[in-house]
Coordinates of C-alpha atoms and ligand atoms in Angstrom, one line a residue:
M1 CA 412.1 64.0 17.6
E2 CA 410.2 66.8 16.5
L3 CA 408.9 65.6 13.0
N4 CA 405.4 67.6 12.8
V5 CA 407.3 70.7 11.2
I6 CA 408.6 68.5 8.4
R7 CA 405.3 66.6 8.3
N8 CA 403.2 69.8 7.6
T9 CA 405.4 70.8 4.4
D10 CA 406.8 67.5 3.2
P11 CA 405.3 64.4 4.3
E12 CA 407.1 62.5 1.8
I13 CA 410.4 63.0 3.5
A14 CA 408.9 63.0 7.1
K15 CA 407.6 59.5 6.4
L16 CA 411.1 58.4 5.4
V17 CA 412.5 59.9 8.5
E18 CA 410.1 58.1 10.4
E19 CA 410.8 54.7 8.7
E20 CA 414.5 55.3 9.7
L21 CA 413.7 55.8 13.3
S22 CA 411.8 52.8 13.2
R23 CA 414.8 51.0 11.4
Q24 CA 417.3 52.3 14.2
Q25 CA 414.7 51.4 16.7
N26 CA 414.2 47.8 15.9
T27 CA 417.7 47.1 15.1
I28 CA 420.9 46.0 17.2
E29 CA 423.4 48.8 15.8
L30 CA 426.8 47.1 15.6
I31 CA 428.4 49.3 12.8
A32 CA 431.5 50.3 14.8
S33 CA 431.7 53.9 13.5
E34 CA 428.0 54.7 14.4
N35 CA 426.3 56.0 17.5
F36 CA 423.2 57.8 18.8
T37 CA 423.4 61.5 19.5
S38 CA 421.7 62.9 22.3
E39 CA 418.6 65.2 21.3
A40 CA 420.6 68.2 22.4
V41 CA 423.4 67.3 19.7
M42 CA 420.4 66.6 17.0
A43 CA 418.4 69.7 18.1
A44 CA 421.6 72.0 17.9
A45 CA 422.3 70.8 14.0
G46 CA 418.9 71.5 13.2
T47 CA 418.7 75.3 13.9
V48 CA 419.1 78.5 12.2
L49 CA 423.0 78.6 12.4
T50 CA 422.6 76.6 9.0
N51 CA 421.7 79.9 7.4
K52 CA 425.0 81.7 8.0
Y53 CA 428.0 81.7 6.0
A54 CA 431.3 82.2 7.9
E55 CA 434.1 81.6 5.6
G56 CA 437.2 82.5 7.7
K57 CA 437.5 81.8 11.4
P58 CA 436.1 83.2 14.6
Y59 CA 436.7 86.8 14.5
K60 CA 438.3 87.1 11.2
R61 CA 435.7 86.3 8.9
F62 CA 435.1 87.4 5.2
Y63 CA 431.3 88.2 5.9
N64 CA 429.7 90.4 8.1
G65 CA 427.2 89.2 10.8
C66 CA 429.3 86.6 12.4
E67 CA 429.3 88.0 15.9
I68 CA 427.2 85.1 17.3
V69 CA 428.6 82.3 15.2
D70 CA 432.1 83.5 16.4
K71 CA 431.2 82.8 19.8
I72 CA 429.9 79.6 19.0
E73 CA 432.7 78.3 17.1
S74 CA 435.1 79.5 19.8
L75 CA 433.2 77.7 22.3
A76 CA 433.5 74.6 20.3
Q77 CA 437.4 75.0 20.0
E78 CA 437.8 75.8 23.7
R79 CA 435.7 72.7 24.5
V80 CA 437.6 70.3 22.3
K81 CA 440.7 71.9 23.2
K82 CA 440.2 71.1 26.9
L83 CA 438.7 67.6 26.3
F84 CA 441.9 66.4 24.5
G85 CA 444.6 68.7 25.9
V86 CA 445.8 70.3 22.9
Q87 CA 447.0 73.8 22.0
H88 CA 444.9 74.6 18.8
A89 CA 441.8 73.0 17.3
N90 CA 440.1 73.6 14.0
V91 CA 436.6 72.2 14.2
Q92 CA 435.5 73.0 10.6
P93 CA 436.3 69.9 8.9
H94 CA 433.2 68.5 7.5
S95 CA 434.3 65.1 8.0
G96 CA 437.5 62.9 9.0
A97 CA 438.6 62.5 5.5
Q98 CA 438.4 66.2 4.8
A99 CA 440.4 66.6 8.0
N100 CA 442.9 64.4 6.8
M101 CA 443.0 66.2 3.3
A102 CA 443.8 69.5 5.1
V103 CA 446.6 68.1 6.6
F104 CA 448.1 66.6 3.7
L105 CA 447.6 69.8 2.0
Y106 CA 449.8 71.5 4.9
V107 CA 452.6 69.2 4.9
L108 CA 452.6 67.5 1.5
K109 CA 453.3 68.0 -2.1
P110 CA 452.1 66.0 -4.7
G111 CA 454.2 63.1 -5.1
D112 CA 455.4 63.2 -1.6
K113 CA 455.8 59.8 0.3
I114 CA 453.3 58.8 2.8
L115 CA 453.2 55.6 5.2
G116 CA 449.7 54.6 6.4
M117 CA 447.9 51.3 7.3
D118 CA 446.7 49.4 4.7
L119 CA 443.1 49.5 4.0
S120 CA 442.6 45.7 4.1
N121 CA 444.5 45.4 7.3
G122 CA 442.4 47.9 9.1
G123 CA 443.4 51.3 7.7
H124 CA 441.1 54.0 6.3
L125 CA 440.8 55.0 2.7
S126 CA 442.2 58.4 3.2
H127 CA 445.5 56.9 4.3
G128 CA 446.7 56.0 1.0
S129 CA 444.0 54.0 -0.7
P130 CA 444.3 53.8 -4.4
V131 CA 440.9 54.8 -5.0
N132 CA 441.2 57.7 -2.7
F133 CA 442.8 61.3 -3.4
S134 CA 445.5 60.1 -0.8
G135 CA 446.5 57.1 -3.0
M136 CA 446.3 59.2 -6.4
Y137 CA 448.2 62.2 -5.4
F138 CA 450.9 60.6 -3.0
D139 CA 453.3 57.9 -3.4
V140 CA 451.9 55.4 -1.0
V141 CA 453.9 52.7 1.2
S142 CA 451.8 50.5 3.6
Y143 CA 452.2 48.7 6.9
G144 CA 450.0 46.1 8.1
V145 CA 449.3 43.7 11.0
N146 CA 451.0 40.4 11.8
E147 CA 449.6 37.0 11.9
N148 CA 448.4 37.6 15.5
G149 CA 446.4 40.8 14.1
Y150 CA 448.8 43.3 15.9
I151 CA 450.7 46.0 14.3
D152 CA 454.3 44.9 14.2
Y153 CA 456.2 48.2 15.3
D154 CA 459.6 46.8 14.0
D155 CA 458.2 46.2 10.8
V156 CA 456.8 49.7 10.5
E157 CA 460.2 51.0 11.5
K158 CA 461.8 49.2 8.7
I159 CA 459.4 50.2 6.0
A160 CA 459.9 53.7 7.4
I161 CA 463.6 53.5 7.3
E162 CA 463.5 52.0 3.7
N163 CA 461.1 54.5 2.2
K164 CA 461.7 57.7 4.2
P165 CA 458.1 59.0 4.0
K166 CA 457.3 62.7 4.6
L167 CA 454.3 61.6 6.7
I168 CA 453.6 58.7 8.9
I169 CA 450.0 57.9 9.8
A170 CA 448.9 56.0 13.0
G171 CA 445.3 55.2 13.4
A172 CA 442.9 52.6 11.9
S173 CA 439.2 52.0 11.0
N174 CA 439.3 48.6 12.2
Y175 CA 442.0 47.7 14.6
P176 CA 441.1 46.5 18.2
R177 CA 444.3 46.8 19.8
I178 CA 445.9 49.6 21.6
I179 CA 447.8 51.9 19.0
D180 CA 451.5 52.9 20.4
F181 CA 451.7 56.5 19.4
K182 CA 455.0 57.0 21.4
R183 CA 456.5 54.3 19.2
F184 CA 455.1 55.8 16.0
R185 CA 456.7 59.0 17.0
Q186 CA 460.1 57.5 17.6
I187 CA 459.9 55.9 14.2
A188 CA 458.7 59.3 12.8
D189 CA 461.6 61.0 14.3
K190 CA 464.1 58.4 12.9
V191 CA 463.2 59.1 9.3
G192 CA 462.4 62.9 9.9
A193 CA 458.5 62.4 9.1
F194 CA 455.6 64.2 10.5
L195 CA 453.2 62.0 12.4
L196 CA 449.6 62.3 11.7
A197 CA 447.2 60.3 14.3
D198 CA 443.8 59.7 13.0
I199 CA 441.8 59.0 16.3
A200 CA 438.5 59.0 14.4
H201 CA 437.2 55.4 16.0
I202 CA 439.0 55.8 19.4
A203 CA 438.3 59.4 20.0
A204 CA 436.1 58.9 23.1
L205 CA 438.5 56.6 24.6
V206 CA 441.4 58.8 24.2
A207 CA 439.3 61.9 25.6
T208 CA 438.5 59.8 28.8
G209 CA 442.0 58.3 29.3
L210 CA 440.9 54.8 28.6
H211 CA 443.4 54.6 25.5
P212 CA 446.7 56.4 25.6
S213 CA 446.7 59.7 24.0
P214 CA 448.5 60.8 20.8
V215 CA 449.0 64.3 22.5
G216 CA 452.7 65.1 22.8
Y217 CA 453.7 62.6 20.2
A218 CA 451.8 63.3 16.8
H219 CA 452.5 66.5 15.1
F220 CA 448.6 66.4 14.1
I221 CA 445.6 64.7 15.2
T222 CA 442.5 64.4 13.4
T223 CA 439.1 63.0 14.4
T224 CA 435.7 62.6 13.3
T225 CA 433.0 63.7 15.9
H226 CA 430.2 61.0 15.2
K227 CA 431.8 57.7 16.2
T228 CA 432.6 56.8 19.9
L229 CA 432.5 60.6 20.5
R230 CA 428.7 60.5 20.0
G231 CA 428.7 64.0 18.3
P232 CA 427.3 65.1 14.9
R233 CA 428.9 63.9 11.6
G234 CA 432.0 66.0 11.3
G235 CA 435.8 66.3 11.6
V236 CA 438.5 68.2 13.6
I237 CA 442.1 68.8 13.3
M238 CA 444.3 69.3 16.7
C239 CA 447.8 70.5 16.6
D240 CA 450.4 72.7 18.5
D241 CA 450.3 76.6 18.1
E242 CA 453.1 76.3 15.6
H243 CA 451.1 74.6 13.1
A244 CA 447.8 76.4 13.8
L245 CA 447.8 78.9 11.2
G246 CA 449.2 76.6 8.4
I247 CA 446.3 74.1 9.3
D248 CA 443.7 76.8 9.5
K249 CA 444.6 77.7 6.0
A250 CA 444.5 74.4 4.8
V251 CA 441.1 73.9 5.9
F252 CA 439.9 77.4 4.4
P253 CA 440.6 78.3 1.7
G254 CA 442.6 75.3 1.1
T255 CA 440.1 72.4 0.8
Q256 CA 436.8 73.9 2.1
G257 CA 434.5 76.7 1.7
G258 CA 432.0 77.9 4.4
P259 CA 431.9 76.2 7.4
L260 CA 428.6 74.4 8.6
E261 CA 428.1 76.5 12.0
H262 CA 425.0 74.6 12.9
I263 CA 427.1 71.1 12.9
I264 CA 429.9 73.3 14.8
A265 CA 427.1 74.3 17.3
A266 CA 426.3 70.4 17.7
K267 CA 429.8 69.5 17.9
A268 CA 430.3 72.2 20.9
V269 CA 427.2 70.5 22.4
A270 CA 428.6 66.8 22.2
F271 CA 432.1 68.2 23.4
G272 CA 430.3 69.6 26.4
E273 CA 428.9 66.5 27.0
A274 CA 432.0 64.4 26.5
L275 CA 433.6 66.7 29.2
K276 CA 431.2 65.6 31.9
P277 CA 432.6 62.8 34.4
E278 CA 429.6 60.5 33.3
F279 CA 431.0 60.2 29.7
K280 CA 434.1 58.1 31.2
E281 CA 431.6 55.7 32.5
Y282 CA 430.1 55.4 29.1
A283 CA 433.3 55.0 27.4
Q284 CA 434.4 52.2 29.9
Q285 CA 431.1 50.6 29.4
V286 CA 431.7 50.4 25.7
I287 CA 435.1 48.6 26.3
N288 CA 433.6 46.3 28.8
N289 CA 430.5 45.5 26.4
A290 CA 433.1 45.1 23.2
K291 CA 435.2 42.6 25.5
T292 CA 432.1 40.7 26.7
L293 CA 431.0 40.3 22.9
A294 CA 434.5 38.9 21.8
Q295 CA 434.5 36.6 24.7
T296 CA 431.0 35.3 24.1
L297 CA 431.9 34.7 20.3
I298 CA 435.1 32.9 21.4
D299 CA 433.2 30.8 23.9
N300 CA 430.9 29.7 21.2
G301 CA 434.0 28.5 19.3
L302 CA 434.2 31.4 16.7
D303 CA 437.4 33.0 15.8
V304 CA 437.9 37.1 16.7
V305 CA 440.9 38.8 15.2
S306 CA 443.8 39.1 17.5
G307 CA 441.8 37.0 19.9
G308 CA 439.8 39.8 21.5
T309 CA 439.8 43.5 21.8
D310 CA 441.2 46.5 23.9
N311 CA 438.8 49.0 22.4
H312 CA 435.4 49.3 21.0
L313 CA 435.5 47.1 18.1
L314 CA 436.2 43.4 17.0
T315 CA 436.3 41.6 13.9
L316 CA 434.6 38.1 13.6
D317 CA 437.0 35.9 11.4
L318 CA 434.8 33.5 9.5
R319 CA 437.4 31.7 7.6
K320 CA 437.1 28.7 9.9
V321 CA 433.5 28.1 9.5
G322 CA 433.7 28.7 5.7
K323 CA 431.4 31.6 5.3
T324 CA 432.0 35.0 3.9
G325 CA 431.5 38.4 5.8
K326 CA 429.0 39.4 3.0
D327 CA 426.8 36.3 3.6
V328 CA 426.9 36.8 7.5
A329 CA 426.4 40.8 7.7
N330 CA 423.2 39.9 5.4
L331 CA 421.9 37.1 7.6
L332 CA 422.7 39.1 10.8
E333 CA 420.4 41.9 9.1
E334 CA 417.7 39.3 8.6
V335 CA 417.7 39.0 12.5
H336 CA 417.8 42.5 13.1
I337 CA 421.4 43.2 13.7
T338 CA 423.2 45.6 11.6
A339 CA 427.0 45.1 11.1
N340 CA 429.6 45.5 8.1
K341 CA 431.5 42.9 6.2
N342 CA 435.2 43.9 6.8
T343 CA 438.3 42.1 5.4
V344 CA 440.5 40.1 7.9
P345 CA 444.4 40.1 7.7
N346 CA 445.4 38.1 4.7
D347 CA 441.9 37.8 3.5
P348 CA 441.7 35.2 0.5
Q349 CA 438.3 37.0 -0.3
S350 CA 437.9 40.2 -2.2
P351 CA 436.8 43.6 -0.3
F352 CA 433.3 43.2 -1.9
V353 CA 433.1 39.8 -0.2
T354 CA 435.5 39.4 2.5
S355 CA 436.1 36.7 5.4
G356 CA 434.9 39.0 8.5
V357 CA 432.4 41.2 10.2
R358 CA 433.3 44.2 12.0
L359 CA 431.3 44.5 15.4
G360 CA 431.2 47.6 17.5
T361 CA 429.6 48.6 20.8
A362 CA 429.5 52.3 20.8
A363 CA 425.7 52.6 19.8
V364 CA 424.4 49.8 21.6
T365 CA 426.2 51.0 24.8
T366 CA 424.5 54.5 24.3
R367 CA 421.3 52.9 24.2
G368 CA 421.9 51.2 27.4
F369 CA 423.1 47.7 26.8
T370 CA 425.4 46.1 29.3
E371 CA 427.4 43.1 29.5
E372 CA 424.5 40.7 30.4
D373 CA 423.0 42.0 26.8
M374 CA 426.2 41.7 25.0
K375 CA 426.2 37.9 26.2
I376 CA 422.7 37.6 24.3
V377 CA 424.0 39.4 21.2
G378 CA 427.0 37.1 21.3
E379 CA 424.8 34.1 21.3
I380 CA 422.5 35.5 18.8
I381 CA 425.6 36.2 16.4
S382 CA 427.2 32.8 16.9
N383 CA 423.7 31.0 16.5
V384 CA 423.4 32.8 13.1
V385 CA 426.9 32.1 11.9
K386 CA 426.7 28.2 12.9
Y387 CA 423.1 27.3 12.5
S388 CA 421.7 29.8 9.9
D389 CA 420.2 26.6 7.9
D390 CA 417.9 26.0 11.1
E391 CA 414.6 27.8 10.7
T392 CA 414.0 27.6 14.4
I393 CA 416.9 28.8 15.7
F394 CA 417.0 31.6 13.2
E395 CA 413.3 32.6 14.3
K396 CA 414.5 32.4 17.9
S397 CA 417.3 34.8 17.1
K398 CA 415.0 37.4 15.6
R399 CA 412.6 37.2 18.6
M400 CA 415.6 37.6 21.0
A401 CA 417.1 40.6 19.2
L402 CA 413.7 42.3 18.9
A403 CA 413.5 41.7 22.7
L404 CA 416.6 43.7 23.2
C405 CA 415.5 46.5 20.9
E406 CA 412.1 46.8 23.0
K407 CA 414.2 46.9 26.4
Y408 CA 416.0 49.9 25.3
P409 CA 413.8 52.5 23.3
L410 CA 415.4 55.2 21.3
Y411 CA 414.7 59.1 21.7
S412 CA 411.5 60.5 22.6
K413 CA 410.5 57.0 23.7
G414 CA 413.5 56.2 25.2
E415 CA 414.4 57.1 29.2
K416 CA 417.1 54.7 28.9
L417 CA 419.2 56.4 26.3
R418 CA 422.3 57.7 27.6
T419 CA 422.3 61.3 27.0
I420 CA 425.4 62.1 28.8
Ligands
DSN501 N1 433.6 54.7 7.1 C1 434.2 54.6 8.7 C2 434.2 53.6 9.1 O1 433.0 52.9 9.3 O2 435.0 53.0 10.1 C3 435.5 55.3 8.5 O3 435.5 56.6 7.8

């Protein structure tokens, strides 16, 4: 990372950026929605493109001087269309929540009914949570998971038939199993609903064929670009040509002003990286690492929601050991592991305390971690959960975590960081 320019003009901010780099370097990052971009993606995000206003879309802008950013945004569109095999893509949404907001604006009127996954069962804020615009402006019904931690599609169908939503949302922030988009479409067709697939978490797995694609089933697909997909922070909406105009208008002028062309350039770089065959190896390793981590925790006598994982994440269920997600996430931070507390299905604790910790492997896999490393990570987590009062074990856990951080340096120090 090139910090000299900032250092010369704003040492205060430069120092804090350095501190954050050091925190990332010395932490095993298991927050399931985070990743480490390549240096090329990061560099693209820090270019002169940040100076350009480009309201509108490529070759149909409201301001002059857009001939270069037109080419950049078109390239980003073409690459993401190829990556997912879709007819149309809008790469302007600033985030996943804004991508969802634009889809809602296009298909819904205030007060219309939507059916999404309940936040406490693994859904996302923007899928109808009462504290989000989606829960305030629309009439929300929710589905969850059964006692085994799986989506019960018969139950989703029953709720849909009873409530006749105008939009059904398939997708989650914390669901470790394969999502059956075909079944969701059958349910949507039965009640005349549109289907939105929010693949923010599993985007890289879908792009590489390691998770079934919603293309051909969902009317709209939204994703973020910064989770498994390993791009800059941002969102994308994909759909068939018949909805292209409506979706584009819902993004601008419907919900956003000028697009962030520097971020769009970084998205284009990330899509280019994801189109390379090596990216599939990365995505497969993400899954292998998550499975190994889940199995190591289970072998150590701990519970994992749904008994394992098919994708990049899993949730440790702490009810049996009588600890809270909040406490364990804080303990993990002390031993250089970052993860977030998360509710488990039917959680007796509040969302501020929770009985679970969500663990994801996208970031550590970028760093180079393999199954052998994940076994060590699983041992550290198990020790922290089971023997948090034992000073010797706790200190040993810290040393083990730091040794892994040393083994896989980040960015300019890190030859092992996967850049493709
Ligand atoms: N907050 C993100 C996550 O952690 O899953 C989703 O937007």
